[in-house]
XYZ file of C-alpha atoms in Angstrom:
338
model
C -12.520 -13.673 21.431
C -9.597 -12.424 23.938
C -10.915 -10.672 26.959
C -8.295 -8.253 26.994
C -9.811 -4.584 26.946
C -9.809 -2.166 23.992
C -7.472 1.134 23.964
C -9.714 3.828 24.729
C -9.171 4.672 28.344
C -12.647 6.702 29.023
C -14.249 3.359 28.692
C -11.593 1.476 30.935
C -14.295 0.637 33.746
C -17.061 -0.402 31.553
C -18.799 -3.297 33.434
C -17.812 -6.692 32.578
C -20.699 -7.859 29.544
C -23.217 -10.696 31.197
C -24.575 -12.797 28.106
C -28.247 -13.593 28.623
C -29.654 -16.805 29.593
C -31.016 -17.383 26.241
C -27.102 -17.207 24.948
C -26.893 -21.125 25.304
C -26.342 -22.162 21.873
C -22.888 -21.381 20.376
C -24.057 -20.287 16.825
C -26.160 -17.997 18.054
C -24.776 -14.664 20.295
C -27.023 -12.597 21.459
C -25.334 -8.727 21.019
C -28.791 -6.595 22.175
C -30.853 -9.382 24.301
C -34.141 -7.679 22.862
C -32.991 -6.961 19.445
C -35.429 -6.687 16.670
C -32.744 -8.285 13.766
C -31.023 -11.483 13.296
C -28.126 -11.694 11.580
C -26.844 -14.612 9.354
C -23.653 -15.396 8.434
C -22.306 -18.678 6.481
C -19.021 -18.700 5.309
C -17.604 -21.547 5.331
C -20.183 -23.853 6.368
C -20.344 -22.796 9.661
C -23.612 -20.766 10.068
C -23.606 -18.608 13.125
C -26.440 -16.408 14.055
C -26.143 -12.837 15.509
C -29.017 -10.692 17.600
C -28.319 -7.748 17.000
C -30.497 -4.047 17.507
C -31.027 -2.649 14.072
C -30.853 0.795 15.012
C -27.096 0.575 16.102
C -26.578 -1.169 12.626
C -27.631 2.024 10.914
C -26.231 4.285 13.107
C -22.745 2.469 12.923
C -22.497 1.992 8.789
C -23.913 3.733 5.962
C -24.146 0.902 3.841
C -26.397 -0.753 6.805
C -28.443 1.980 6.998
C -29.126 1.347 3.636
C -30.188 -1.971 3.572
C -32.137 -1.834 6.946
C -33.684 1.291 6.691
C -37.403 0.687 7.107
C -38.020 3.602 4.682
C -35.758 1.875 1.995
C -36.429 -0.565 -0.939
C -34.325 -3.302 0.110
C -35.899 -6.487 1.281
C -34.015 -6.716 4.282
C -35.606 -3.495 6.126
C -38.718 -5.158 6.553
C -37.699 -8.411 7.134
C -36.216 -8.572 10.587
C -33.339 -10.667 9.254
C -30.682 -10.516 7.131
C -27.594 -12.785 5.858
C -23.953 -11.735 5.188
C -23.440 -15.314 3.328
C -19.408 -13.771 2.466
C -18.417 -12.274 5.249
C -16.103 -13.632 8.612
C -17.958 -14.563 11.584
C -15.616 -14.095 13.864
C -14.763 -10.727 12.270
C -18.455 -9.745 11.870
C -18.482 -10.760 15.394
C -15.475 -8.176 16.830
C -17.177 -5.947 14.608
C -20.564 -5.984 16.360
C -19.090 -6.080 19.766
C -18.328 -2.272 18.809
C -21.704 -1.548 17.542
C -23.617 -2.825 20.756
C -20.711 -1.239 23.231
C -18.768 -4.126 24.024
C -15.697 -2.302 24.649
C -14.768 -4.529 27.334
C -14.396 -7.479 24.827
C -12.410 -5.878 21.942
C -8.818 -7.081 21.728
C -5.968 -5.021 22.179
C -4.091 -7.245 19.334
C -5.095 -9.154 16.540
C -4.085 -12.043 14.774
C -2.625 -11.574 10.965
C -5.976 -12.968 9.766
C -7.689 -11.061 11.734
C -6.840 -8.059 10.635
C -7.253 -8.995 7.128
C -10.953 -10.077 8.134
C -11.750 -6.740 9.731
C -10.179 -4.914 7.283
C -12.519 -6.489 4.536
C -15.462 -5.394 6.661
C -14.521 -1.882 6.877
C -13.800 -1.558 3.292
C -17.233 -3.499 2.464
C -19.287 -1.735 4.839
C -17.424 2.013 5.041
C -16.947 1.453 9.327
C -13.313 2.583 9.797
C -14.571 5.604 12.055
C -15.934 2.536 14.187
C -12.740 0.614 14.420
C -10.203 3.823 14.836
C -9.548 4.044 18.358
C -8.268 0.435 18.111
C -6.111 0.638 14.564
C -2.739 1.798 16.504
C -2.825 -1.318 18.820
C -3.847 -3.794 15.975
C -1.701 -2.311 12.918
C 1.106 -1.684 14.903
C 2.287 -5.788 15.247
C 1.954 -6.082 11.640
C 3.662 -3.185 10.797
C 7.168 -5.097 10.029
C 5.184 -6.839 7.434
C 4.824 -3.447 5.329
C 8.675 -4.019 4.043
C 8.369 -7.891 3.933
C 8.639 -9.463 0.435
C 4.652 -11.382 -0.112
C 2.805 -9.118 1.850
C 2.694 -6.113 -0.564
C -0.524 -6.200 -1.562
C -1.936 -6.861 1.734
C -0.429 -3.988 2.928
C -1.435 -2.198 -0.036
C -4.695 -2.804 1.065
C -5.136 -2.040 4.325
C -3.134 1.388 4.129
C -6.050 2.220 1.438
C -8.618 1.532 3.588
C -7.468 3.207 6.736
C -5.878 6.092 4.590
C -2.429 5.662 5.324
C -0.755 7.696 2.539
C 3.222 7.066 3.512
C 2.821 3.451 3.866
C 0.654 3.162 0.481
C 3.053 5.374 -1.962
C 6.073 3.380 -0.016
C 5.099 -0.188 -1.176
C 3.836 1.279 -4.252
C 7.310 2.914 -5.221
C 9.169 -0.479 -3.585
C 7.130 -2.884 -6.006
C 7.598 -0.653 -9.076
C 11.049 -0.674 -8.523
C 10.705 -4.451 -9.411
C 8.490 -4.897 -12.396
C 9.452 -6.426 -15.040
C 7.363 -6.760 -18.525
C 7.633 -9.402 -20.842
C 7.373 -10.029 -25.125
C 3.662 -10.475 -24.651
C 2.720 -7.425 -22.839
C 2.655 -8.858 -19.079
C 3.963 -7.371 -16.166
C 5.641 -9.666 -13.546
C 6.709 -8.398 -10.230
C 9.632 -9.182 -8.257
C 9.439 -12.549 -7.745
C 8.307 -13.227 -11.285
C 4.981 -13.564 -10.905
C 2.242 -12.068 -13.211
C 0.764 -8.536 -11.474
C -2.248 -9.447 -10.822
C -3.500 -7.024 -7.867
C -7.405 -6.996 -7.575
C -7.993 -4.713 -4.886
C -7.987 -1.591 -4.449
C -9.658 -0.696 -7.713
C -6.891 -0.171 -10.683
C -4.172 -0.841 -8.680
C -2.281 -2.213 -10.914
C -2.356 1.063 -12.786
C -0.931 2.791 -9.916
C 2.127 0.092 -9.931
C 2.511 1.133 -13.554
C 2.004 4.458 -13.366
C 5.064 4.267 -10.440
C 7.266 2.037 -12.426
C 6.822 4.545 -15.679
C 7.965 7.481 -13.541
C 10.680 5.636 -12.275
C 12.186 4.723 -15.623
C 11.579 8.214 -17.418
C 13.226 9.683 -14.021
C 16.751 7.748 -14.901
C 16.648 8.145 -18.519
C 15.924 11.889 -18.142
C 18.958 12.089 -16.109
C 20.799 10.308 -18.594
C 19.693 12.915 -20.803
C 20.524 15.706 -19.354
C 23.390 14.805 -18.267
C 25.023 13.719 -21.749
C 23.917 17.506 -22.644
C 25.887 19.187 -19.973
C 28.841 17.394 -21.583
C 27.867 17.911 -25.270
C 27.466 21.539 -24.724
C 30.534 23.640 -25.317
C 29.106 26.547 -23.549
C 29.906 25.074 -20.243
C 32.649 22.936 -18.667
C 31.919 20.389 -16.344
C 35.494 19.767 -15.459
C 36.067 20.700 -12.006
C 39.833 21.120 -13.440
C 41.998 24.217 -14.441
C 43.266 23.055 -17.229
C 42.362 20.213 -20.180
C 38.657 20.888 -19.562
C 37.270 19.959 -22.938
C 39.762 16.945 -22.866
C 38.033 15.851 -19.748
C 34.769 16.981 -20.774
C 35.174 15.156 -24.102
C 36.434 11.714 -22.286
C 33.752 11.576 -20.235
C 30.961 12.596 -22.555
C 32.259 9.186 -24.771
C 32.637 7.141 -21.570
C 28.940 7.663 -20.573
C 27.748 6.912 -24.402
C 29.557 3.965 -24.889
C 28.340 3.030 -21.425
C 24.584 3.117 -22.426
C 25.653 1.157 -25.291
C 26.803 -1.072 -23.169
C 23.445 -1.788 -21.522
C 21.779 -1.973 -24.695
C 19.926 1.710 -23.830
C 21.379 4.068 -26.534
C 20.086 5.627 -28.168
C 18.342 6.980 -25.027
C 14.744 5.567 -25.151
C 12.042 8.344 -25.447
C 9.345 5.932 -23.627
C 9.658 3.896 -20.282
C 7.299 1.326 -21.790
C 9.826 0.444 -24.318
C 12.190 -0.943 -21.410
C 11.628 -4.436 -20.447
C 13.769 -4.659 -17.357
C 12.904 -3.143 -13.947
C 13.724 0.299 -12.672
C 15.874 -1.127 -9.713
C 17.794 -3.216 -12.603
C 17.977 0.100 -15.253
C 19.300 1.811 -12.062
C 21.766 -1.102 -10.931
C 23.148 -1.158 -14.663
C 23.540 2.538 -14.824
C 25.344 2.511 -11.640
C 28.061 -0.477 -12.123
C 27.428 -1.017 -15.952
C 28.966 2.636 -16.632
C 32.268 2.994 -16.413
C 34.162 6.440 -17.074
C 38.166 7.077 -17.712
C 39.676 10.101 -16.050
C 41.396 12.632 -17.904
C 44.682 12.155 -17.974
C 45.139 9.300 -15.776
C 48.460 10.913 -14.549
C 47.057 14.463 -13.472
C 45.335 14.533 -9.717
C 43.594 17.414 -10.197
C 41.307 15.825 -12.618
C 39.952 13.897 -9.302
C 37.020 15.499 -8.633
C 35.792 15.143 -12.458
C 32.551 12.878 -13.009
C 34.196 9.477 -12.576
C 32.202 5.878 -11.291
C 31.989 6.965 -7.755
C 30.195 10.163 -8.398
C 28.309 8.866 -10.820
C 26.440 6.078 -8.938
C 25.983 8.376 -6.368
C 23.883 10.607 -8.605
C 21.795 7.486 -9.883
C 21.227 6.609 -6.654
C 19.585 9.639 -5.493
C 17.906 10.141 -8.254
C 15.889 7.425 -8.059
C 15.321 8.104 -4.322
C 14.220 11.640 -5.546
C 11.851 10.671 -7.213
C 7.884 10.923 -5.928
C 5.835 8.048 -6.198
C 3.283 9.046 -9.437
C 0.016 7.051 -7.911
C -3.454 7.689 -9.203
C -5.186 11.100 -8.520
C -8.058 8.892 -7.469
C -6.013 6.853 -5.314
C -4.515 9.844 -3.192
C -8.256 11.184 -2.816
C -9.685 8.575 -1.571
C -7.357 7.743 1.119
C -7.383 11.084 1.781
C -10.623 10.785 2.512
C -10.378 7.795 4.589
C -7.983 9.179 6.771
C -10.471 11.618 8.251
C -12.939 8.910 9.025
């Protein structure tokens, strides 16, 4: 592990950590030199062995205090041992090095894998009030990654766990911008692979529920727009004169537009669209094309026309809020207090 020191400046002149004598053999690390547990872990073949003091365990994670607890049912709170057979030693490891005060030997960066690792643990184990006064140091070199194609889900997952709301609603929003769906039912995301998110929990639903909103968002415009120019109550014309003319032209130039790009009659479900919302949106912008009525009078310039139009497609799909899961906003609500 680097020997570079942690972020929190009240523990800046900790004393340097002297292993003990016994801490000879590499697979084993001695954390608390009398400690009363010993913990296992085996991933990968390579068995390394951690002594560790039970009571900081518990104090540092609910889910430890669960297992260890010597007034609980689990096997492991009378056993004075206990293996993590799926977790990251060298993760576990960092990890530890908080719970026994090892501030001194907590990195002030992390590799990419690293963070993934440690992440996992403080999803698994509910510790991301024990890792906080590090997360601005580590997340912050990885941050670029966020808005990199590939690492979506990644991201996903570690602004769920350390309750970053922005972050999580931006990738969200950015990915359902790309689905896709195909004859059978699937969904493929941008690179045309199948959506097959794991974690967190009904995920995919969220990327769904986003790309749904999305869709209903530009065909509601259509809508609504196609009755401001059907409607002979009002004039849209910013013109003097020839308003219904103008009106008229461009009500016909956005119908046979949508025609165009095989969406009229206006769907009345987003599920019924098999292309993406960034392609419904690209098509609406440069697939529409409207005349200007007449061509020969300037004062009809200001008149809905391609320019204007794209404009408004644009922002309305930048308008529109990311529709996530209830239960997803809760719980990294939640997570952000921790």
């Amino acid at each position: 592990m680097s020997s570079n020191r942690g972020s929190s400046p009240e523990l800046s002149n900790t004393p340097p950590y002297t292993p003990p004598v016994e801490e000879v053999d590499e697979s084993v690390v001695y954390l608390d030199p009398s400690g009363d547990l010993t913990v296992h872990v085996a991933l990968d073949e390579q068995q390394k062995t951690f002594i560790v003091s039970s009571k900081a365990m518990c104090l540092s994670s609910p889910v430890w205090r669960a297992m260890l607890d010597p007034r609980g049912h689990f096997k492991e709170s009378s056993a004075g041992e206990v293996c993590f057979p799926e977790d990251d030693s060298e993760s576990l490891l960092l990890i530890l090095r908080i719970v026994h005060f090892q501030f001194q030997r907590i990195p002030n960066s992390l590799t990419w894998n690293q963070l993934l690792g440690i992440t996992e643990l403080c999803d698994k184990y509910d510790i991301v009030t024990l890792v906080r006064p590090w997360l601005p140091n580590w997340l912050e070199k990885w941050r670029h990654l966020a808005d990199t194609a590939g690492y979506e889900a990644n991201w996903v997952f570690i602004a769920w766990v350390y309750g970053d709301n922005a972050t999580f609603e931006r990738i969200i929003k950015r990915v359902a911008m790309k689905i896709t769906t195909k004859t059978s039912g699937e969904y493929l995301d941008g690179a045309g692979n199948l959506l097959e998110w794991e974690m967190p929990p009904g995920i995919v639903d969220s990327v769904l529920r986003a790309r749904g909103a999305l869709i209903s968002g530009l065909l509601t415009f259509c809508g609504a727009t196609i009755k401001k120019y059907a409607t002979d109550r009002n004039r849209e014309c910013k013109s003097t004169r020839n308003q219904k003319g103008c009106d008229a032209l461009a009500l016909g130039s956005l119908v046979m537009g949508l025609d165009a790009i095989e969406i009229w009659p206006l769907p009345t479900n987003a599920c019924s669209i098999d292309m993406s919302a960034q392609q419904l949106s690209d098509k609406l912008s440069y697939g529409v094309s409207f005349q200007r009525y007449p061509s020969n009078e300037y004062d009809h310039v200001n008149c809905l026309c391609g320019k204007s139009w794209a404009a408004a497609v644009k922002s309305t799909t930048e308008a529109q809020k990311c529709q996530v899961l209830d239960s997803h906003r809760r719980h990294i609500e939640a997570q952000s207090l921790k």
